[in-house]
Coordinates of C-alpha atoms and ligand atoms in Angstrom, one line a residue:
X281 CA 26.7 20.9 12.6
X282 CA 23.4 21.7 10.9
X283 CA 20.1 21.0 12.6
X284 CA 17.9 20.7 9.4
X285 CA 18.8 20.4 5.7
X286 CA 18.0 23.2 3.4
X287 CA 14.8 21.5 1.8
X288 CA 13.9 20.6 5.7
X289 CA 13.8 24.3 6.2
X290 CA 11.6 25.0 3.0
X291 CA 9.1 22.1 3.2
X292 CA 8.2 22.9 6.7
X293 CA 6.6 26.3 5.6
X294 CA 4.5 24.9 2.9
X295 CA 1.0 25.7 3.5
X296 CA -1.0 22.4 2.3
X297 CA -4.1 23.1 0.1
X298 CA -7.7 22.1 1.6
X299 CA -10.6 21.6 -0.8
X300 CA -12.8 24.5 -0.8
X301 CA -15.5 22.8 1.1
X302 CA -13.2 22.6 4.2
X303 CA -11.9 26.1 4.1
X304 CA -14.6 28.0 5.3
X305 CA -13.7 26.0 8.9
X306 CA -14.1 23.2 10.8
X307 CA -16.9 25.1 12.6
X308 CA -18.8 25.9 9.3
X309 CA -19.9 22.7 8.1
X310 CA -22.9 20.5 6.8
X311 CA -23.1 17.1 5.9
X312 CA -25.2 15.2 3.2
X313 CA -25.7 11.6 3.5
X314 CA -26.3 9.5 0.4
X315 CA -28.0 6.1 0.1
X316 CA -27.4 3.1 2.6
X317 CA -24.6 1.1 1.6
X318 CA -23.8 -2.5 0.7
X319 CA -20.3 -4.6 1.0
X320 CA -18.8 -5.8 -1.8
X321 CA -19.3 -9.6 -1.2
X322 CA -20.4 -11.8 1.2
X323 CA -22.9 -9.4 2.7
X324 CA -24.9 -11.5 4.8
X325 CA -21.6 -12.5 6.8
X326 CA -20.5 -8.8 6.9
X327 CA -23.4 -7.8 8.1
X328 CA -23.8 -10.4 10.7
X329 CA -20.1 -9.6 12.0
X330 CA -20.9 -5.9 12.0
X331 CA -24.3 -5.4 13.1
X332 CA -24.2 -1.9 14.4
X333 CA -21.7 -0.3 12.1
X334 CA -23.3 -2.0 8.5
X335 CA -25.0 -0.5 5.7
X336 CA -24.5 3.6 6.7
X337 CA -24.6 5.9 4.2
X338 CA -21.6 7.9 2.1
X339 CA -21.5 11.3 3.2
X340 CA -20.3 14.7 1.6
X341 CA -19.3 17.9 3.4
X342 CA -20.0 21.4 2.6
X343 CA -19.2 24.6 4.0
X344 CA -22.5 26.3 5.9
X345 CA -23.0 29.6 7.2
X346 CA -23.9 28.3 10.7
X347 CA -20.8 28.6 13.2
X348 CA -21.1 25.8 15.3
X349 CA -19.5 25.6 18.7
X350 CA -17.7 22.5 19.2
X351 CA -17.5 20.8 22.6
X352 CA -14.3 19.9 24.4
X353 CA -13.0 16.6 23.3
X354 CA -10.0 14.6 23.3
X355 CA -9.0 12.3 20.1
X356 CA -6.0 9.6 19.7
X357 CA -4.2 8.7 16.4
X358 CA -2.2 5.5 15.3
X359 CA -0.1 5.1 12.5
X360 CA -0.3 1.6 11.3
X361 CA 1.4 -1.0 8.9
X362 CA 4.1 -0.1 6.2
X363 CA 5.4 3.8 6.1
X364 CA 4.0 6.0 3.2
X365 CA 5.1 9.8 2.6
X366 CA 2.6 12.1 4.0
X367 CA 1.3 10.3 7.3
X368 CA 2.6 13.0 9.2
X369 CA 0.5 15.8 7.4
X370 CA -2.4 13.5 8.4
X371 CA -1.8 14.3 11.6
X372 CA -0.9 17.7 11.1
X373 CA -4.6 18.1 9.4
X374 CA -6.0 16.4 12.2
X375 CA -4.4 18.6 14.8
X376 CA -5.2 21.8 13.1
X377 CA -9.0 21.2 12.7
X378 CA -9.4 19.9 16.2
X379 CA -7.7 22.9 17.5
X380 CA -9.8 25.1 15.3
X381 CA -13.0 23.3 16.5
X382 CA -11.9 24.2 20.1
X383 CA -8.5 25.1 21.5
X384 CA -9.1 22.8 24.5
X385 CA -9.0 20.1 22.6
X386 CA -6.5 17.5 23.2
X387 CA -4.4 14.9 20.4
X388 CA -2.7 12.1 21.8
X389 CA -0.7 9.9 19.8
X390 CA -0.6 6.1 20.1
X391 CA 3.3 5.1 19.7
X392 CA 4.6 2.2 17.9
X393 CA 1.3 1.4 15.8
X394 CA -1.9 -0.4 17.3
X395 CA 0.1 -1.7 20.1
X396 CA 0.2 1.6 21.5
X397 CA -3.3 2.0 21.9
X398 CA -3.6 -1.4 23.7
X399 CA -0.3 -0.9 26.0
X400 CA -1.0 2.7 27.1
X401 CA 2.0 4.3 25.1
X402 CA 1.3 7.7 23.7
X403 CA 2.1 11.4 23.8
X404 CA 0.3 14.3 23.6
X405 CA 0.9 16.5 20.6
X406 CA 2.0 20.4 21.1
X407 CA 1.9 23.2 18.3
X408 CA 6.0 22.8 18.9
X409 CA 5.7 19.0 18.2
X410 CA 3.6 19.4 15.3
X411 CA 5.2 22.2 13.6
X412 CA 8.6 20.5 13.2
X413 CA 7.1 17.4 11.3
X414 CA 4.6 19.3 8.9
X415 CA 5.5 18.0 5.3
X416 CA 7.9 15.6 6.0
X417 CA 8.1 11.9 5.1
X418 CA 8.4 9.0 7.6
X419 CA 6.0 7.8 10.5
X420 CA 8.8 8.8 13.0
X421 CA 6.7 11.2 14.8
X422 CA 5.0 8.5 16.7
X423 CA 6.3 5.1 15.0
X424 CA 4.1 2.6 13.3
X425 CA 3.5 -1.1 13.9
X426 CA 1.5 -4.0 12.4
X427 CA -0.3 -5.5 15.7
X428 CA -3.5 -6.6 14.4
X429 CA -6.5 -5.5 16.6
X430 CA -8.9 -8.3 17.1
X431 CA -8.9 -9.8 20.3
X432 CA -11.7 -9.3 23.2
X433 CA -8.6 -8.6 25.2
X434 CA -7.2 -6.0 23.2
X435 CA -10.4 -4.2 22.6
X436 CA -11.1 -4.0 26.6
X437 CA -7.4 -2.9 26.9
X438 CA -7.8 -0.1 24.4
X439 CA -11.1 1.2 25.7
X440 CA -9.9 1.2 29.4
X441 CA -6.9 3.5 27.8
X442 CA -8.9 5.4 26.1
X443 CA -11.0 6.3 29.2
X444 CA -7.8 6.9 31.1
X445 CA -7.3 9.9 28.7
X446 CA -10.9 10.7 28.0
X447 CA -10.6 9.8 24.4
X448 CA -13.8 9.8 22.8
X449 CA -12.5 9.4 18.9
X450 CA -10.1 7.2 17.3
X451 CA -8.1 7.9 13.9
X452 CA -6.6 4.6 12.4
X453 CA -4.0 5.6 9.5
X454 CA -3.4 2.4 7.7
X455 CA -3.8 0.4 4.5
X456 CA -6.8 -2.6 4.0
X457 CA -5.5 -4.6 7.3
X458 CA -5.5 -1.7 9.5
X459 CA -8.4 -0.1 8.2
X460 CA -10.2 -4.0 9.1
X461 CA -8.8 -3.2 12.1
X462 CA -10.6 0.1 12.6
X463 CA -14.0 -1.5 11.3
X464 CA -13.6 -4.2 14.3
X465 CA -12.9 -1.8 17.1
X466 CA -15.1 0.8 15.6
X467 CA -18.0 -2.1 16.0
X468 CA -16.8 -3.2 19.1
X469 CA -16.9 0.2 20.7
X470 CA -20.9 0.9 19.7
X471 CA -21.3 -2.6 21.1
X472 CA -20.2 -1.9 24.6
X473 CA -21.7 1.2 24.4
X474 CA -18.0 2.7 25.0
X475 CA -18.9 5.9 23.0
X476 CA -15.6 6.0 21.3
X477 CA -15.7 6.9 17.4
X478 CA -13.1 5.1 15.1
X479 CA -12.4 6.7 11.9
X480 CA -9.6 5.6 9.1
X481 CA -7.6 7.1 6.7
X482 CA -6.3 5.2 3.4
X483 CA -2.6 4.8 3.4
X484 CA -0.2 2.7 1.4
X485 CA 2.3 3.0 -1.3
X486 CA 1.2 0.1 -2.8
X487 CA -1.8 1.8 -4.2
X488 CA -4.5 -1.1 -3.7
X489 CA -6.9 0.2 -1.2
X490 CA -9.1 2.1 -3.8
X491 CA -12.2 1.5 -5.1
X492 CA -15.3 3.5 -6.5
X493 CA -15.3 5.4 -3.7
X494 CA -11.5 5.9 -2.6
X495 CA -9.4 7.0 -5.7
X496 CA -6.1 6.1 -4.2
X497 CA -4.2 5.5 -1.1
X498 CA -2.2 8.4 0.3
X499 CA 2.0 7.8 -0.7
X500 CA 1.3 6.0 -3.5
X501 CA 1.8 9.2 -5.4
X502 CA 5.3 10.3 -3.8
X503 CA 6.4 6.3 -3.8
X504 CA 6.0 5.7 -7.4
X505 CA 7.8 9.1 -8.3
X506 CA 10.6 8.2 -6.3
X507 CA 10.9 4.8 -7.7
X508 CA 10.6 6.4 -11.1
X509 CA 13.4 8.3 -10.6
X510 CA 15.4 5.7 -9.6
X511 CA 14.5 3.4 -12.8
X512 CA 15.1 6.3 -15.0
X513 CA 18.6 6.6 -13.7
X514 CA 19.3 3.1 -13.9
X515 CA 17.6 3.2 -17.5
X516 CA 20.2 5.5 -18.7
X517 CA 23.1 4.0 -17.0
X518 CA 21.9 0.8 -18.9
X519 CA 21.7 2.7 -22.1
X520 CA 25.2 4.3 -21.6
X521 CA 27.2 1.6 -20.6
X522 CA 24.8 -1.2 -22.7
X523 CA 26.6 -3.8 -20.7
X524 CA 24.1 -5.3 -18.4
X525 CA 20.3 -6.2 -17.9
X526 CA 18.7 -4.7 -14.4
X527 CA 15.9 -7.0 -13.1
X528 CA 14.4 -4.4 -10.6
X529 CA 12.2 -5.6 -8.1
X530 CA 9.7 -3.0 -7.0
X531 CA 7.2 -2.9 -3.8
X532 CA 3.4 -3.7 -4.1
X533 CA 2.9 -6.5 -1.7
X534 CA -0.2 -7.9 -3.9
X535 CA -1.0 -5.8 -6.5
X536 CA 1.0 -4.3 -9.3
X537 CA -0.5 -0.7 -9.5
X538 CA 3.2 0.5 -8.5
X539 CA 5.1 -1.4 -11.2
X540 CA 2.4 -0.4 -13.8
X541 CA 2.9 3.0 -12.8
X542 CA 6.4 3.4 -12.8
X543 CA 6.4 1.5 -16.1
X544 CA 4.3 4.1 -17.7
X545 CA 6.7 6.9 -16.3
X546 CA 9.7 5.2 -17.6
X547 CA 9.0 3.1 -20.4
X548 CA 11.1 0.2 -19.4
X549 CA 11.7 -3.1 -22.1
X550 CA 10.0 -5.8 -19.8
X551 CA 7.1 -5.0 -17.3
X552 CA 5.7 -8.0 -15.5
X553 CA 2.5 -7.4 -14.1
X554 CA 1.2 -10.4 -11.4
X555 CA -2.3 -9.8 -12.1
X556 CA -1.8 -10.8 -15.8
X557 CA 0.4 -13.9 -15.1
X558 CA -2.4 -14.9 -12.9
X559 CA -5.4 -14.3 -15.5
X560 CA -3.2 -15.9 -18.2
X561 CA -2.8 -19.0 -15.7
X562 CA 1.0 -18.8 -16.3
X563 CA 3.5 -21.0 -15.3
X564 CA 7.0 -20.1 -13.8
X565 CA 8.7 -21.6 -17.1
X566 CA 6.6 -19.4 -19.3
X567 CA 7.9 -16.5 -17.6
X568 CA 11.0 -17.1 -17.8
X569 CA 10.8 -18.5 -21.4
X570 CA 9.1 -14.9 -22.5
X571 CA 11.9 -12.7 -20.6
X572 CA 14.5 -15.2 -22.2
X573 CA 12.8 -14.4 -25.7
X574 CA 13.1 -10.6 -25.2
X575 CA 17.0 -11.1 -24.0
X576 CA 17.9 -13.1 -27.1
X577 CA 15.9 -10.8 -29.6
X578 CA 17.7 -7.5 -28.3
X579 CA 21.1 -9.5 -28.4
X580 CA 20.6 -10.3 -32.0
X581 CA 20.0 -6.2 -32.3
X582 CA 23.5 -6.3 -30.7
X583 CA 22.0 -5.1 -27.2
X584 CA 23.3 -6.8 -24.6
X585 CA 21.1 -4.7 -21.9
X586 CA 17.9 -3.8 -20.9
X587 CA 15.6 -3.5 -17.9
X588 CA 12.9 -5.6 -16.8
X589 CA 10.3 -4.5 -13.9
X590 CA 9.4 -7.2 -11.5
X591 CA 6.4 -6.9 -8.9
X592 CA 7.0 -7.7 -5.2
X593 CA 4.2 -9.9 -5.2
X594 CA 4.6 -12.1 -8.3
X595 CA 5.3 -15.4 -6.9
X596 CA 2.2 -15.4 -5.1
X597 CA 0.2 -14.6 -8.3
X598 CA 1.8 -18.0 -10.7
X599 CA -0.8 -20.1 -10.3
X600 CA 1.0 -23.2 -9.0
X601 CA 2.8 -21.4 -6.5
X602 CA 0.0 -19.5 -5.1
X603 CA -1.9 -22.7 -4.8
X604 CA 0.9 -24.3 -2.9
X605 CA 1.5 -20.6 -1.3
X606 CA -1.9 -21.3 0.2
X607 CA -1.8 -24.4 1.4
X608 CA 1.8 -24.1 3.1
X609 CA 0.0 -21.3 5.0
X610 CA -2.7 -23.5 6.4
X611 CA 0.2 -26.2 7.4
X612 CA 2.5 -23.5 8.7
X613 CA -0.4 -22.4 10.9
X614 CA -1.2 -26.1 12.0
X615 CA 2.8 -26.7 12.7
X616 CA 3.0 -23.3 14.6
X617 CA 2.9 -25.3 18.0
X618 CA 4.3 -28.4 16.9
X619 CA 8.0 -28.5 18.8
X620 CA 9.3 -31.5 16.1
X621 CA 9.0 -29.0 13.4
X622 CA 10.1 -26.1 15.4
X623 CA 13.5 -28.1 16.6
X624 CA 14.3 -29.6 13.2
X625 CA 17.0 -28.3 11.1
X626 CA 16.0 -26.8 7.6
X627 CA 16.4 -30.0 5.4
X628 CA 14.3 -31.7 8.1
X629 CA 11.9 -28.7 8.0
X630 CA 11.5 -28.8 4.1
X631 CA 10.9 -32.8 4.3
X632 CA 7.9 -32.0 6.8
X633 CA 6.5 -29.4 5.0
X634 CA 6.8 -32.1 1.3
X635 CA 5.2 -34.5 3.6
X636 CA 2.5 -32.5 4.5
X637 CA 1.5 -31.1 1.2
X638 CA -0.3 -32.8 -1.8
X639 CA 1.7 -34.5 -4.2
X640 CA 1.1 -31.4 -6.5
X641 CA 2.1 -28.8 -4.0
X642 CA 4.7 -30.5 -3.0
X643 CA 6.4 -31.2 -6.4
X644 CA 6.1 -27.1 -6.6
X645 CA 7.8 -26.8 -3.6
X646 CA 10.7 -29.0 -4.2
X647 CA 11.4 -27.5 -7.6
X648 CA 12.3 -24.0 -5.9
X649 CA 15.9 -23.2 -5.1
X650 CA 16.7 -23.4 -1.6
X651 CA 16.9 -19.9 -1.1
X652 CA 13.2 -19.5 -2.0
X653 CA 12.1 -22.3 0.1
X654 CA 13.8 -20.8 3.1
X655 CA 12.1 -17.1 2.0
X656 CA 8.9 -18.9 1.8
X657 CA 8.9 -20.4 5.3
X658 CA 9.9 -17.3 7.2
X659 CA 7.4 -16.1 9.9
X660 CA 4.2 -14.6 8.4
X661 CA 3.3 -11.0 9.0
X662 CA 0.7 -10.6 11.9
X663 CA -2.2 -10.5 9.4
X664 CA -0.9 -13.8 8.0
X665 CA 0.5 -12.5 4.9
X666 CA 3.7 -14.0 3.1
X667 CA 6.5 -11.6 3.6
X668 CA 7.2 -11.0 -0.1
X669 CA 9.5 -8.4 0.2
X670 CA 12.1 -10.9 1.5
X671 CA 11.5 -13.1 -1.2
X672 CA 14.0 -12.8 -4.0
X673 CA 12.2 -13.3 -7.3
X674 CA 14.5 -11.1 -9.1
X675 CA 17.3 -13.2 -8.3
X676 CA 15.0 -16.2 -8.9
X677 CA 14.3 -15.1 -12.5
X678 CA 17.8 -14.0 -13.5
X679 CA 19.2 -17.7 -12.5
X680 CA 16.3 -19.5 -14.7
X681 CA 16.9 -17.1 -17.7
X682 CA 20.8 -17.6 -17.1
X683 CA 20.1 -21.1 -17.1
X684 CA 18.2 -21.2 -20.2
X685 CA 20.3 -19.0 -22.3
X686 CA 23.4 -20.9 -21.4
X687 CA 21.6 -24.1 -22.9
X688 CA 20.6 -22.0 -26.1
X689 CA 24.0 -21.0 -26.2
X690 CA 25.0 -24.8 -26.5
X691 CA 22.6 -25.4 -29.3
X692 CA 23.9 -22.2 -31.0
X693 CA 20.3 -20.5 -30.8
X694 CA 22.2 -17.4 -28.8
X695 CA 25.1 -15.8 -29.2
X696 CA 24.5 -12.7 -26.9
X697 CA 26.6 -12.1 -23.3
X698 CA 23.8 -11.7 -20.4
X699 CA 25.1 -9.9 -17.5
X700 CA 22.3 -9.3 -14.8
X701 CA 22.1 -6.7 -11.8
X702 CA 19.6 -6.9 -9.4
X703 CA 17.6 -4.3 -7.4
X704 CA 15.0 -4.1 -5.2
X705 CA 13.3 -0.7 -4.5
X706 CA 10.7 -0.5 -1.7
X707 CA 12.0 0.7 1.5
X708 CA 13.7 4.0 -0.7
X709 CA 10.2 5.4 -1.1
X710 CA 8.4 5.2 1.7
X711 CA 9.7 8.2 3.5
X712 CA 10.4 10.3 0.9
X713 CA 9.4 13.9 1.5
X714 CA 5.6 13.8 0.2
X715 CA 5.2 15.4 -3.3
X716 CA 3.0 18.3 -3.1
X717 CA -0.1 16.3 -4.1
X718 CA 0.3 13.6 -1.1
X719 CA 1.3 16.8 1.3
X720 CA -1.9 18.2 0.2
X721 CA -4.2 15.1 -0.1
X722 CA -2.9 13.9 3.4
X723 CA -3.5 17.2 5.1
X724 CA -7.2 17.3 3.6
X725 CA -7.7 13.5 5.0
X726 CA -6.6 14.3 8.5
X727 CA -8.7 17.7 8.7
X728 CA -11.3 15.9 7.1
X729 CA -11.3 12.9 9.8
X730 CA -12.1 15.2 12.3
X731 CA -15.1 16.5 10.5
X732 CA -16.4 12.7 10.3
X733 CA -15.9 12.6 13.9
X734 CA -17.6 16.1 14.9
X735 CA -20.2 14.9 12.8
X736 CA -20.5 11.8 15.1
X737 CA -19.5 9.1 12.6
X738 CA -17.8 5.6 13.6
X739 CA -16.4 3.1 11.4
X740 CA -15.7 5.4 8.8
X741 CA -13.0 6.0 6.3
X742 CA -12.1 9.4 5.6
X743 CA -12.9 10.2 2.0
X744 CA -11.3 12.8 -0.1
X745 CA -12.4 12.7 -4.1
X746 CA -12.1 14.3 -7.5
X747 CA -8.2 14.4 -7.1
X748 CA -7.2 14.9 -10.6
X749 CA -8.9 18.2 -10.2
X750 CA -7.0 21.2 -8.4
X751 CA -7.4 20.7 -4.6
X752 CA -9.9 23.4 -4.3
X753 CA -12.3 21.2 -6.2
X754 CA -11.9 18.0 -4.4
X755 CA -14.8 16.7 -2.6
X756 CA -14.4 15.6 1.2
X757 CA -16.5 13.2 3.1
X758 CA -16.8 9.4 4.5
X759 CA -17.4 6.3 3.2
X760 CA -18.6 3.3 5.5
X761 CA -15.8 0.5 6.2
X762 CA -18.0 -2.0 5.7
X763 CA -19.0 -1.1 2.3
X764 CA -15.3 -2.3 1.4
X765 CA -15.3 -5.5 3.1
X766 CA -15.6 -9.1 1.6
X767 CA -14.4 -12.5 3.7
X768 CA -10.9 -13.8 3.2
X769 CA -8.8 -16.8 4.7
X770 CA -6.2 -15.9 6.7
X771 CA -4.0 -17.7 9.0
X772 CA -6.4 -21.0 7.8
X773 CA -9.5 -19.0 8.7
X774 CA -12.2 -17.5 6.9
X775 CA -11.7 -13.3 8.5
X776 CA -13.6 -10.2 7.1
X777 CA -11.1 -7.9 5.3
X778 CA -11.0 -5.2 3.2
X779 CA -10.9 -6.2 -0.5
X780 CA -7.6 -5.4 -2.0
X781 CA -8.2 -3.6 -5.7
X782 CA -5.8 -5.1 -8.0
X783 CA -4.7 -4.1 -11.3
X784 CA -7.8 -4.4 -13.9
X785 CA -6.6 -6.0 -17.3
X786 CA -9.4 -4.4 -18.8
X787 CA -8.6 -0.7 -17.2
X788 CA -7.2 2.0 -18.9
X789 CA -3.7 2.1 -17.3
X790 CA -3.0 -1.5 -17.9
X791 CA -4.0 -1.2 -21.6
X792 CA -1.2 1.9 -22.0
X793 CA 1.4 -0.8 -21.5
X794 CA -0.4 -3.7 -23.4
X795 CA -0.6 -1.0 -26.4
X796 CA 3.3 -0.2 -26.4
X797 CA 4.8 -3.2 -24.9
X798 CA 6.4 -4.5 -28.0
X799 CA 7.6 -1.1 -29.1
X800 CA 9.1 -0.6 -25.6
X801 CA 10.7 -3.9 -25.5
X802 CA 12.7 -3.7 -28.6
X803 CA 12.9 0.2 -29.5
X804 CA 14.3 1.7 -26.4
X805 CA 11.8 4.4 -26.0
X806 CA 13.1 5.5 -22.3
X807 CA 11.5 8.2 -20.1
X808 CA 13.9 10.0 -17.8
X809 CA 11.1 11.4 -14.8
X810 CA 14.0 13.1 -12.7
X811 CA 13.4 13.8 -8.9
X812 CA 10.0 14.9 -7.6
X813 CA 10.0 18.7 -7.8
X814 CA 8.5 20.6 -4.8
X815 CA 8.6 24.1 -6.2
X816 CA 8.6 25.6 -9.6
X817 CA 5.9 25.7 -12.4
X818 CA 3.1 23.7 -12.0
X819 CA 3.6 21.5 -14.7
X820 CA 6.4 19.4 -12.6
X821 CA 5.5 20.5 -9.1
X822 CA 1.9 19.5 -9.0
X823 CA 1.7 16.5 -11.4
X824 CA -0.1 13.5 -10.5
X825 CA 0.3 9.7 -11.3
X826 CA -0.8 8.6 -14.6
X827 CA -2.9 5.9 -12.8
X828 CA -5.1 8.8 -11.6
X829 CA -5.1 11.0 -14.6
X830 CA -6.2 7.8 -16.9
X831 CA -8.5 6.4 -14.2
X832 CA -10.2 9.7 -13.8
X833 CA -10.5 10.3 -17.5
X834 CA -11.8 6.5 -18.1
X835 CA -14.8 7.6 -15.3
X836 CA -15.6 10.5 -17.0
X837 CA -15.6 9.3 -20.2
X838 CA -18.2 6.5 -18.9
X839 CA -20.3 9.3 -17.1
Ligands
FBP986 P1 1.1 -1.6 3.8 O1 0.1 -2.3 3.3 O2 1.2 -1.7 5.2 O3 0.9 -0.2 3.5 O4 2.4 -1.9 3.6 C1 2.9 -2.0 2.4 C2 4.3 -2.5 2.0 O5 5.3 -1.5 1.8 C3 4.5 -3.6 1.0 O6 4.7 -3.3 -0.3 C4 5.7 -4.3 1.4 O7 5.8 -5.6 1.2 C5 5.6 -4.3 3.1 O8 4.9 -3.0 3.2 C6 6.8 -4.6 3.6 O9 6.6 -4.6 5.0 P2 7.4 -4.4 6.4 O10 7.8 -2.8 6.4 O11 7.1 -4.6 7.5 O12 8.9 -4.8 6.0

């Protein structure tokens, strides 16, 4: 029996690249401070909530000649939220920097996500443990979770656990919600003179944790390449058999960056973009009509096949459904302890919900098939989000398109054959071996996180910029978490959260889709990206995403 696959063996040997500013070693760094910062929105409220950590400057690191001695210290690390390729390398980079700073330093990993720091569940990392996980996908080195850190009691417990282990710095690797946790914990530790710093690292395959300072979250590169490979394979299958329409739902809870990137890598016939649906105030009916029009026209051309990409979060962007879901969230929050509701059967639950919603929302809710109603009533995640990965939008659209085509058939307006297959690609891409880009980026983020701790900063996100250039030219530094925050409604209340980056309809990435959409719908300009290449020519092994390339060159043109 084999212990490791051939690829595992080769990937363990890969040496991730660091920006040249970090290559001189962790004890040979200088830090440059920029100007004071402000939050993206709701400045007064955010300032009031983060009195101690608000407004700090963006910082950048450079190599210095003065080799400093680092005092011995212990650090804790948490993997938080959905898995994303490269998480293990963030930990490896952090570990290597920490040991380089002082070999007596210790790194503790909290188990199962943020709950690990509250319940005191942890391991101490050793060389052996870290070496077994270098350049591998997944978060299984310590596991992950979605516990929201927000109550006084949780913070007190976390403090006690850190005191017991003599931990003076915590690194939280997570998306927008997890880094909101990081900002809250950082503020609380300063307020209580706990002497514990908190640093975040930008993770999420969804690609929506990005802004002027953060070019992309880690995991997006590998996950989109994995989905693009699968979509490319299906395109070729469809083009060979010429008998199915494939409706493919792609992960991306809120923003459609994943769908857009995969569309650019594969050029399918239809790509729905949630942000466009919302901006154009499209109804579910209009979306169905648009898809049906393409299906009918292709059938007239003798093509009873095609591929449609559906974003995971679509349902929450259709204005009539968005408004209904927002009120439904408040209604469900209010019914949380209502035993009548809790003990009711499914139909009775639907009736209770309908009676609590206003008449418009109630009729939207009633118009949805039972399957979707059931899925909308499922538990929210700990951050109050609808679990859109469980809502089968792809099936809903197939059903509605099919009904419309049957009506058209009766009227003689459609003579084709519609046979559909549905797919959901999400979990398939979250634990793939990180691409070279993600392996390098993640290692640098982790290494850099220790540099932020070393310079005494707290409430910062580890940032590595200039990512479309070779790794040696990347710029390492930190961005205050409060700079990215605004107030949003969660569980029926306004809370400070990191603002999600949605697809910009005036941005360079969406423009490419817009310009080519008509051609791709009918002319089958399919691309087959194939699998991620870990070795071989740089032209295939070191490529980044179309999104990063287009956004970086648009920034350069603007300068
Ligand atoms: P993060 O925002 O935590 O990175 O997670 C993103 C995501 O992969 C979404 O695309 C998806 O909707 C969600 O996680 C699924 O969550 P879970 O793993 O809890 O089913």
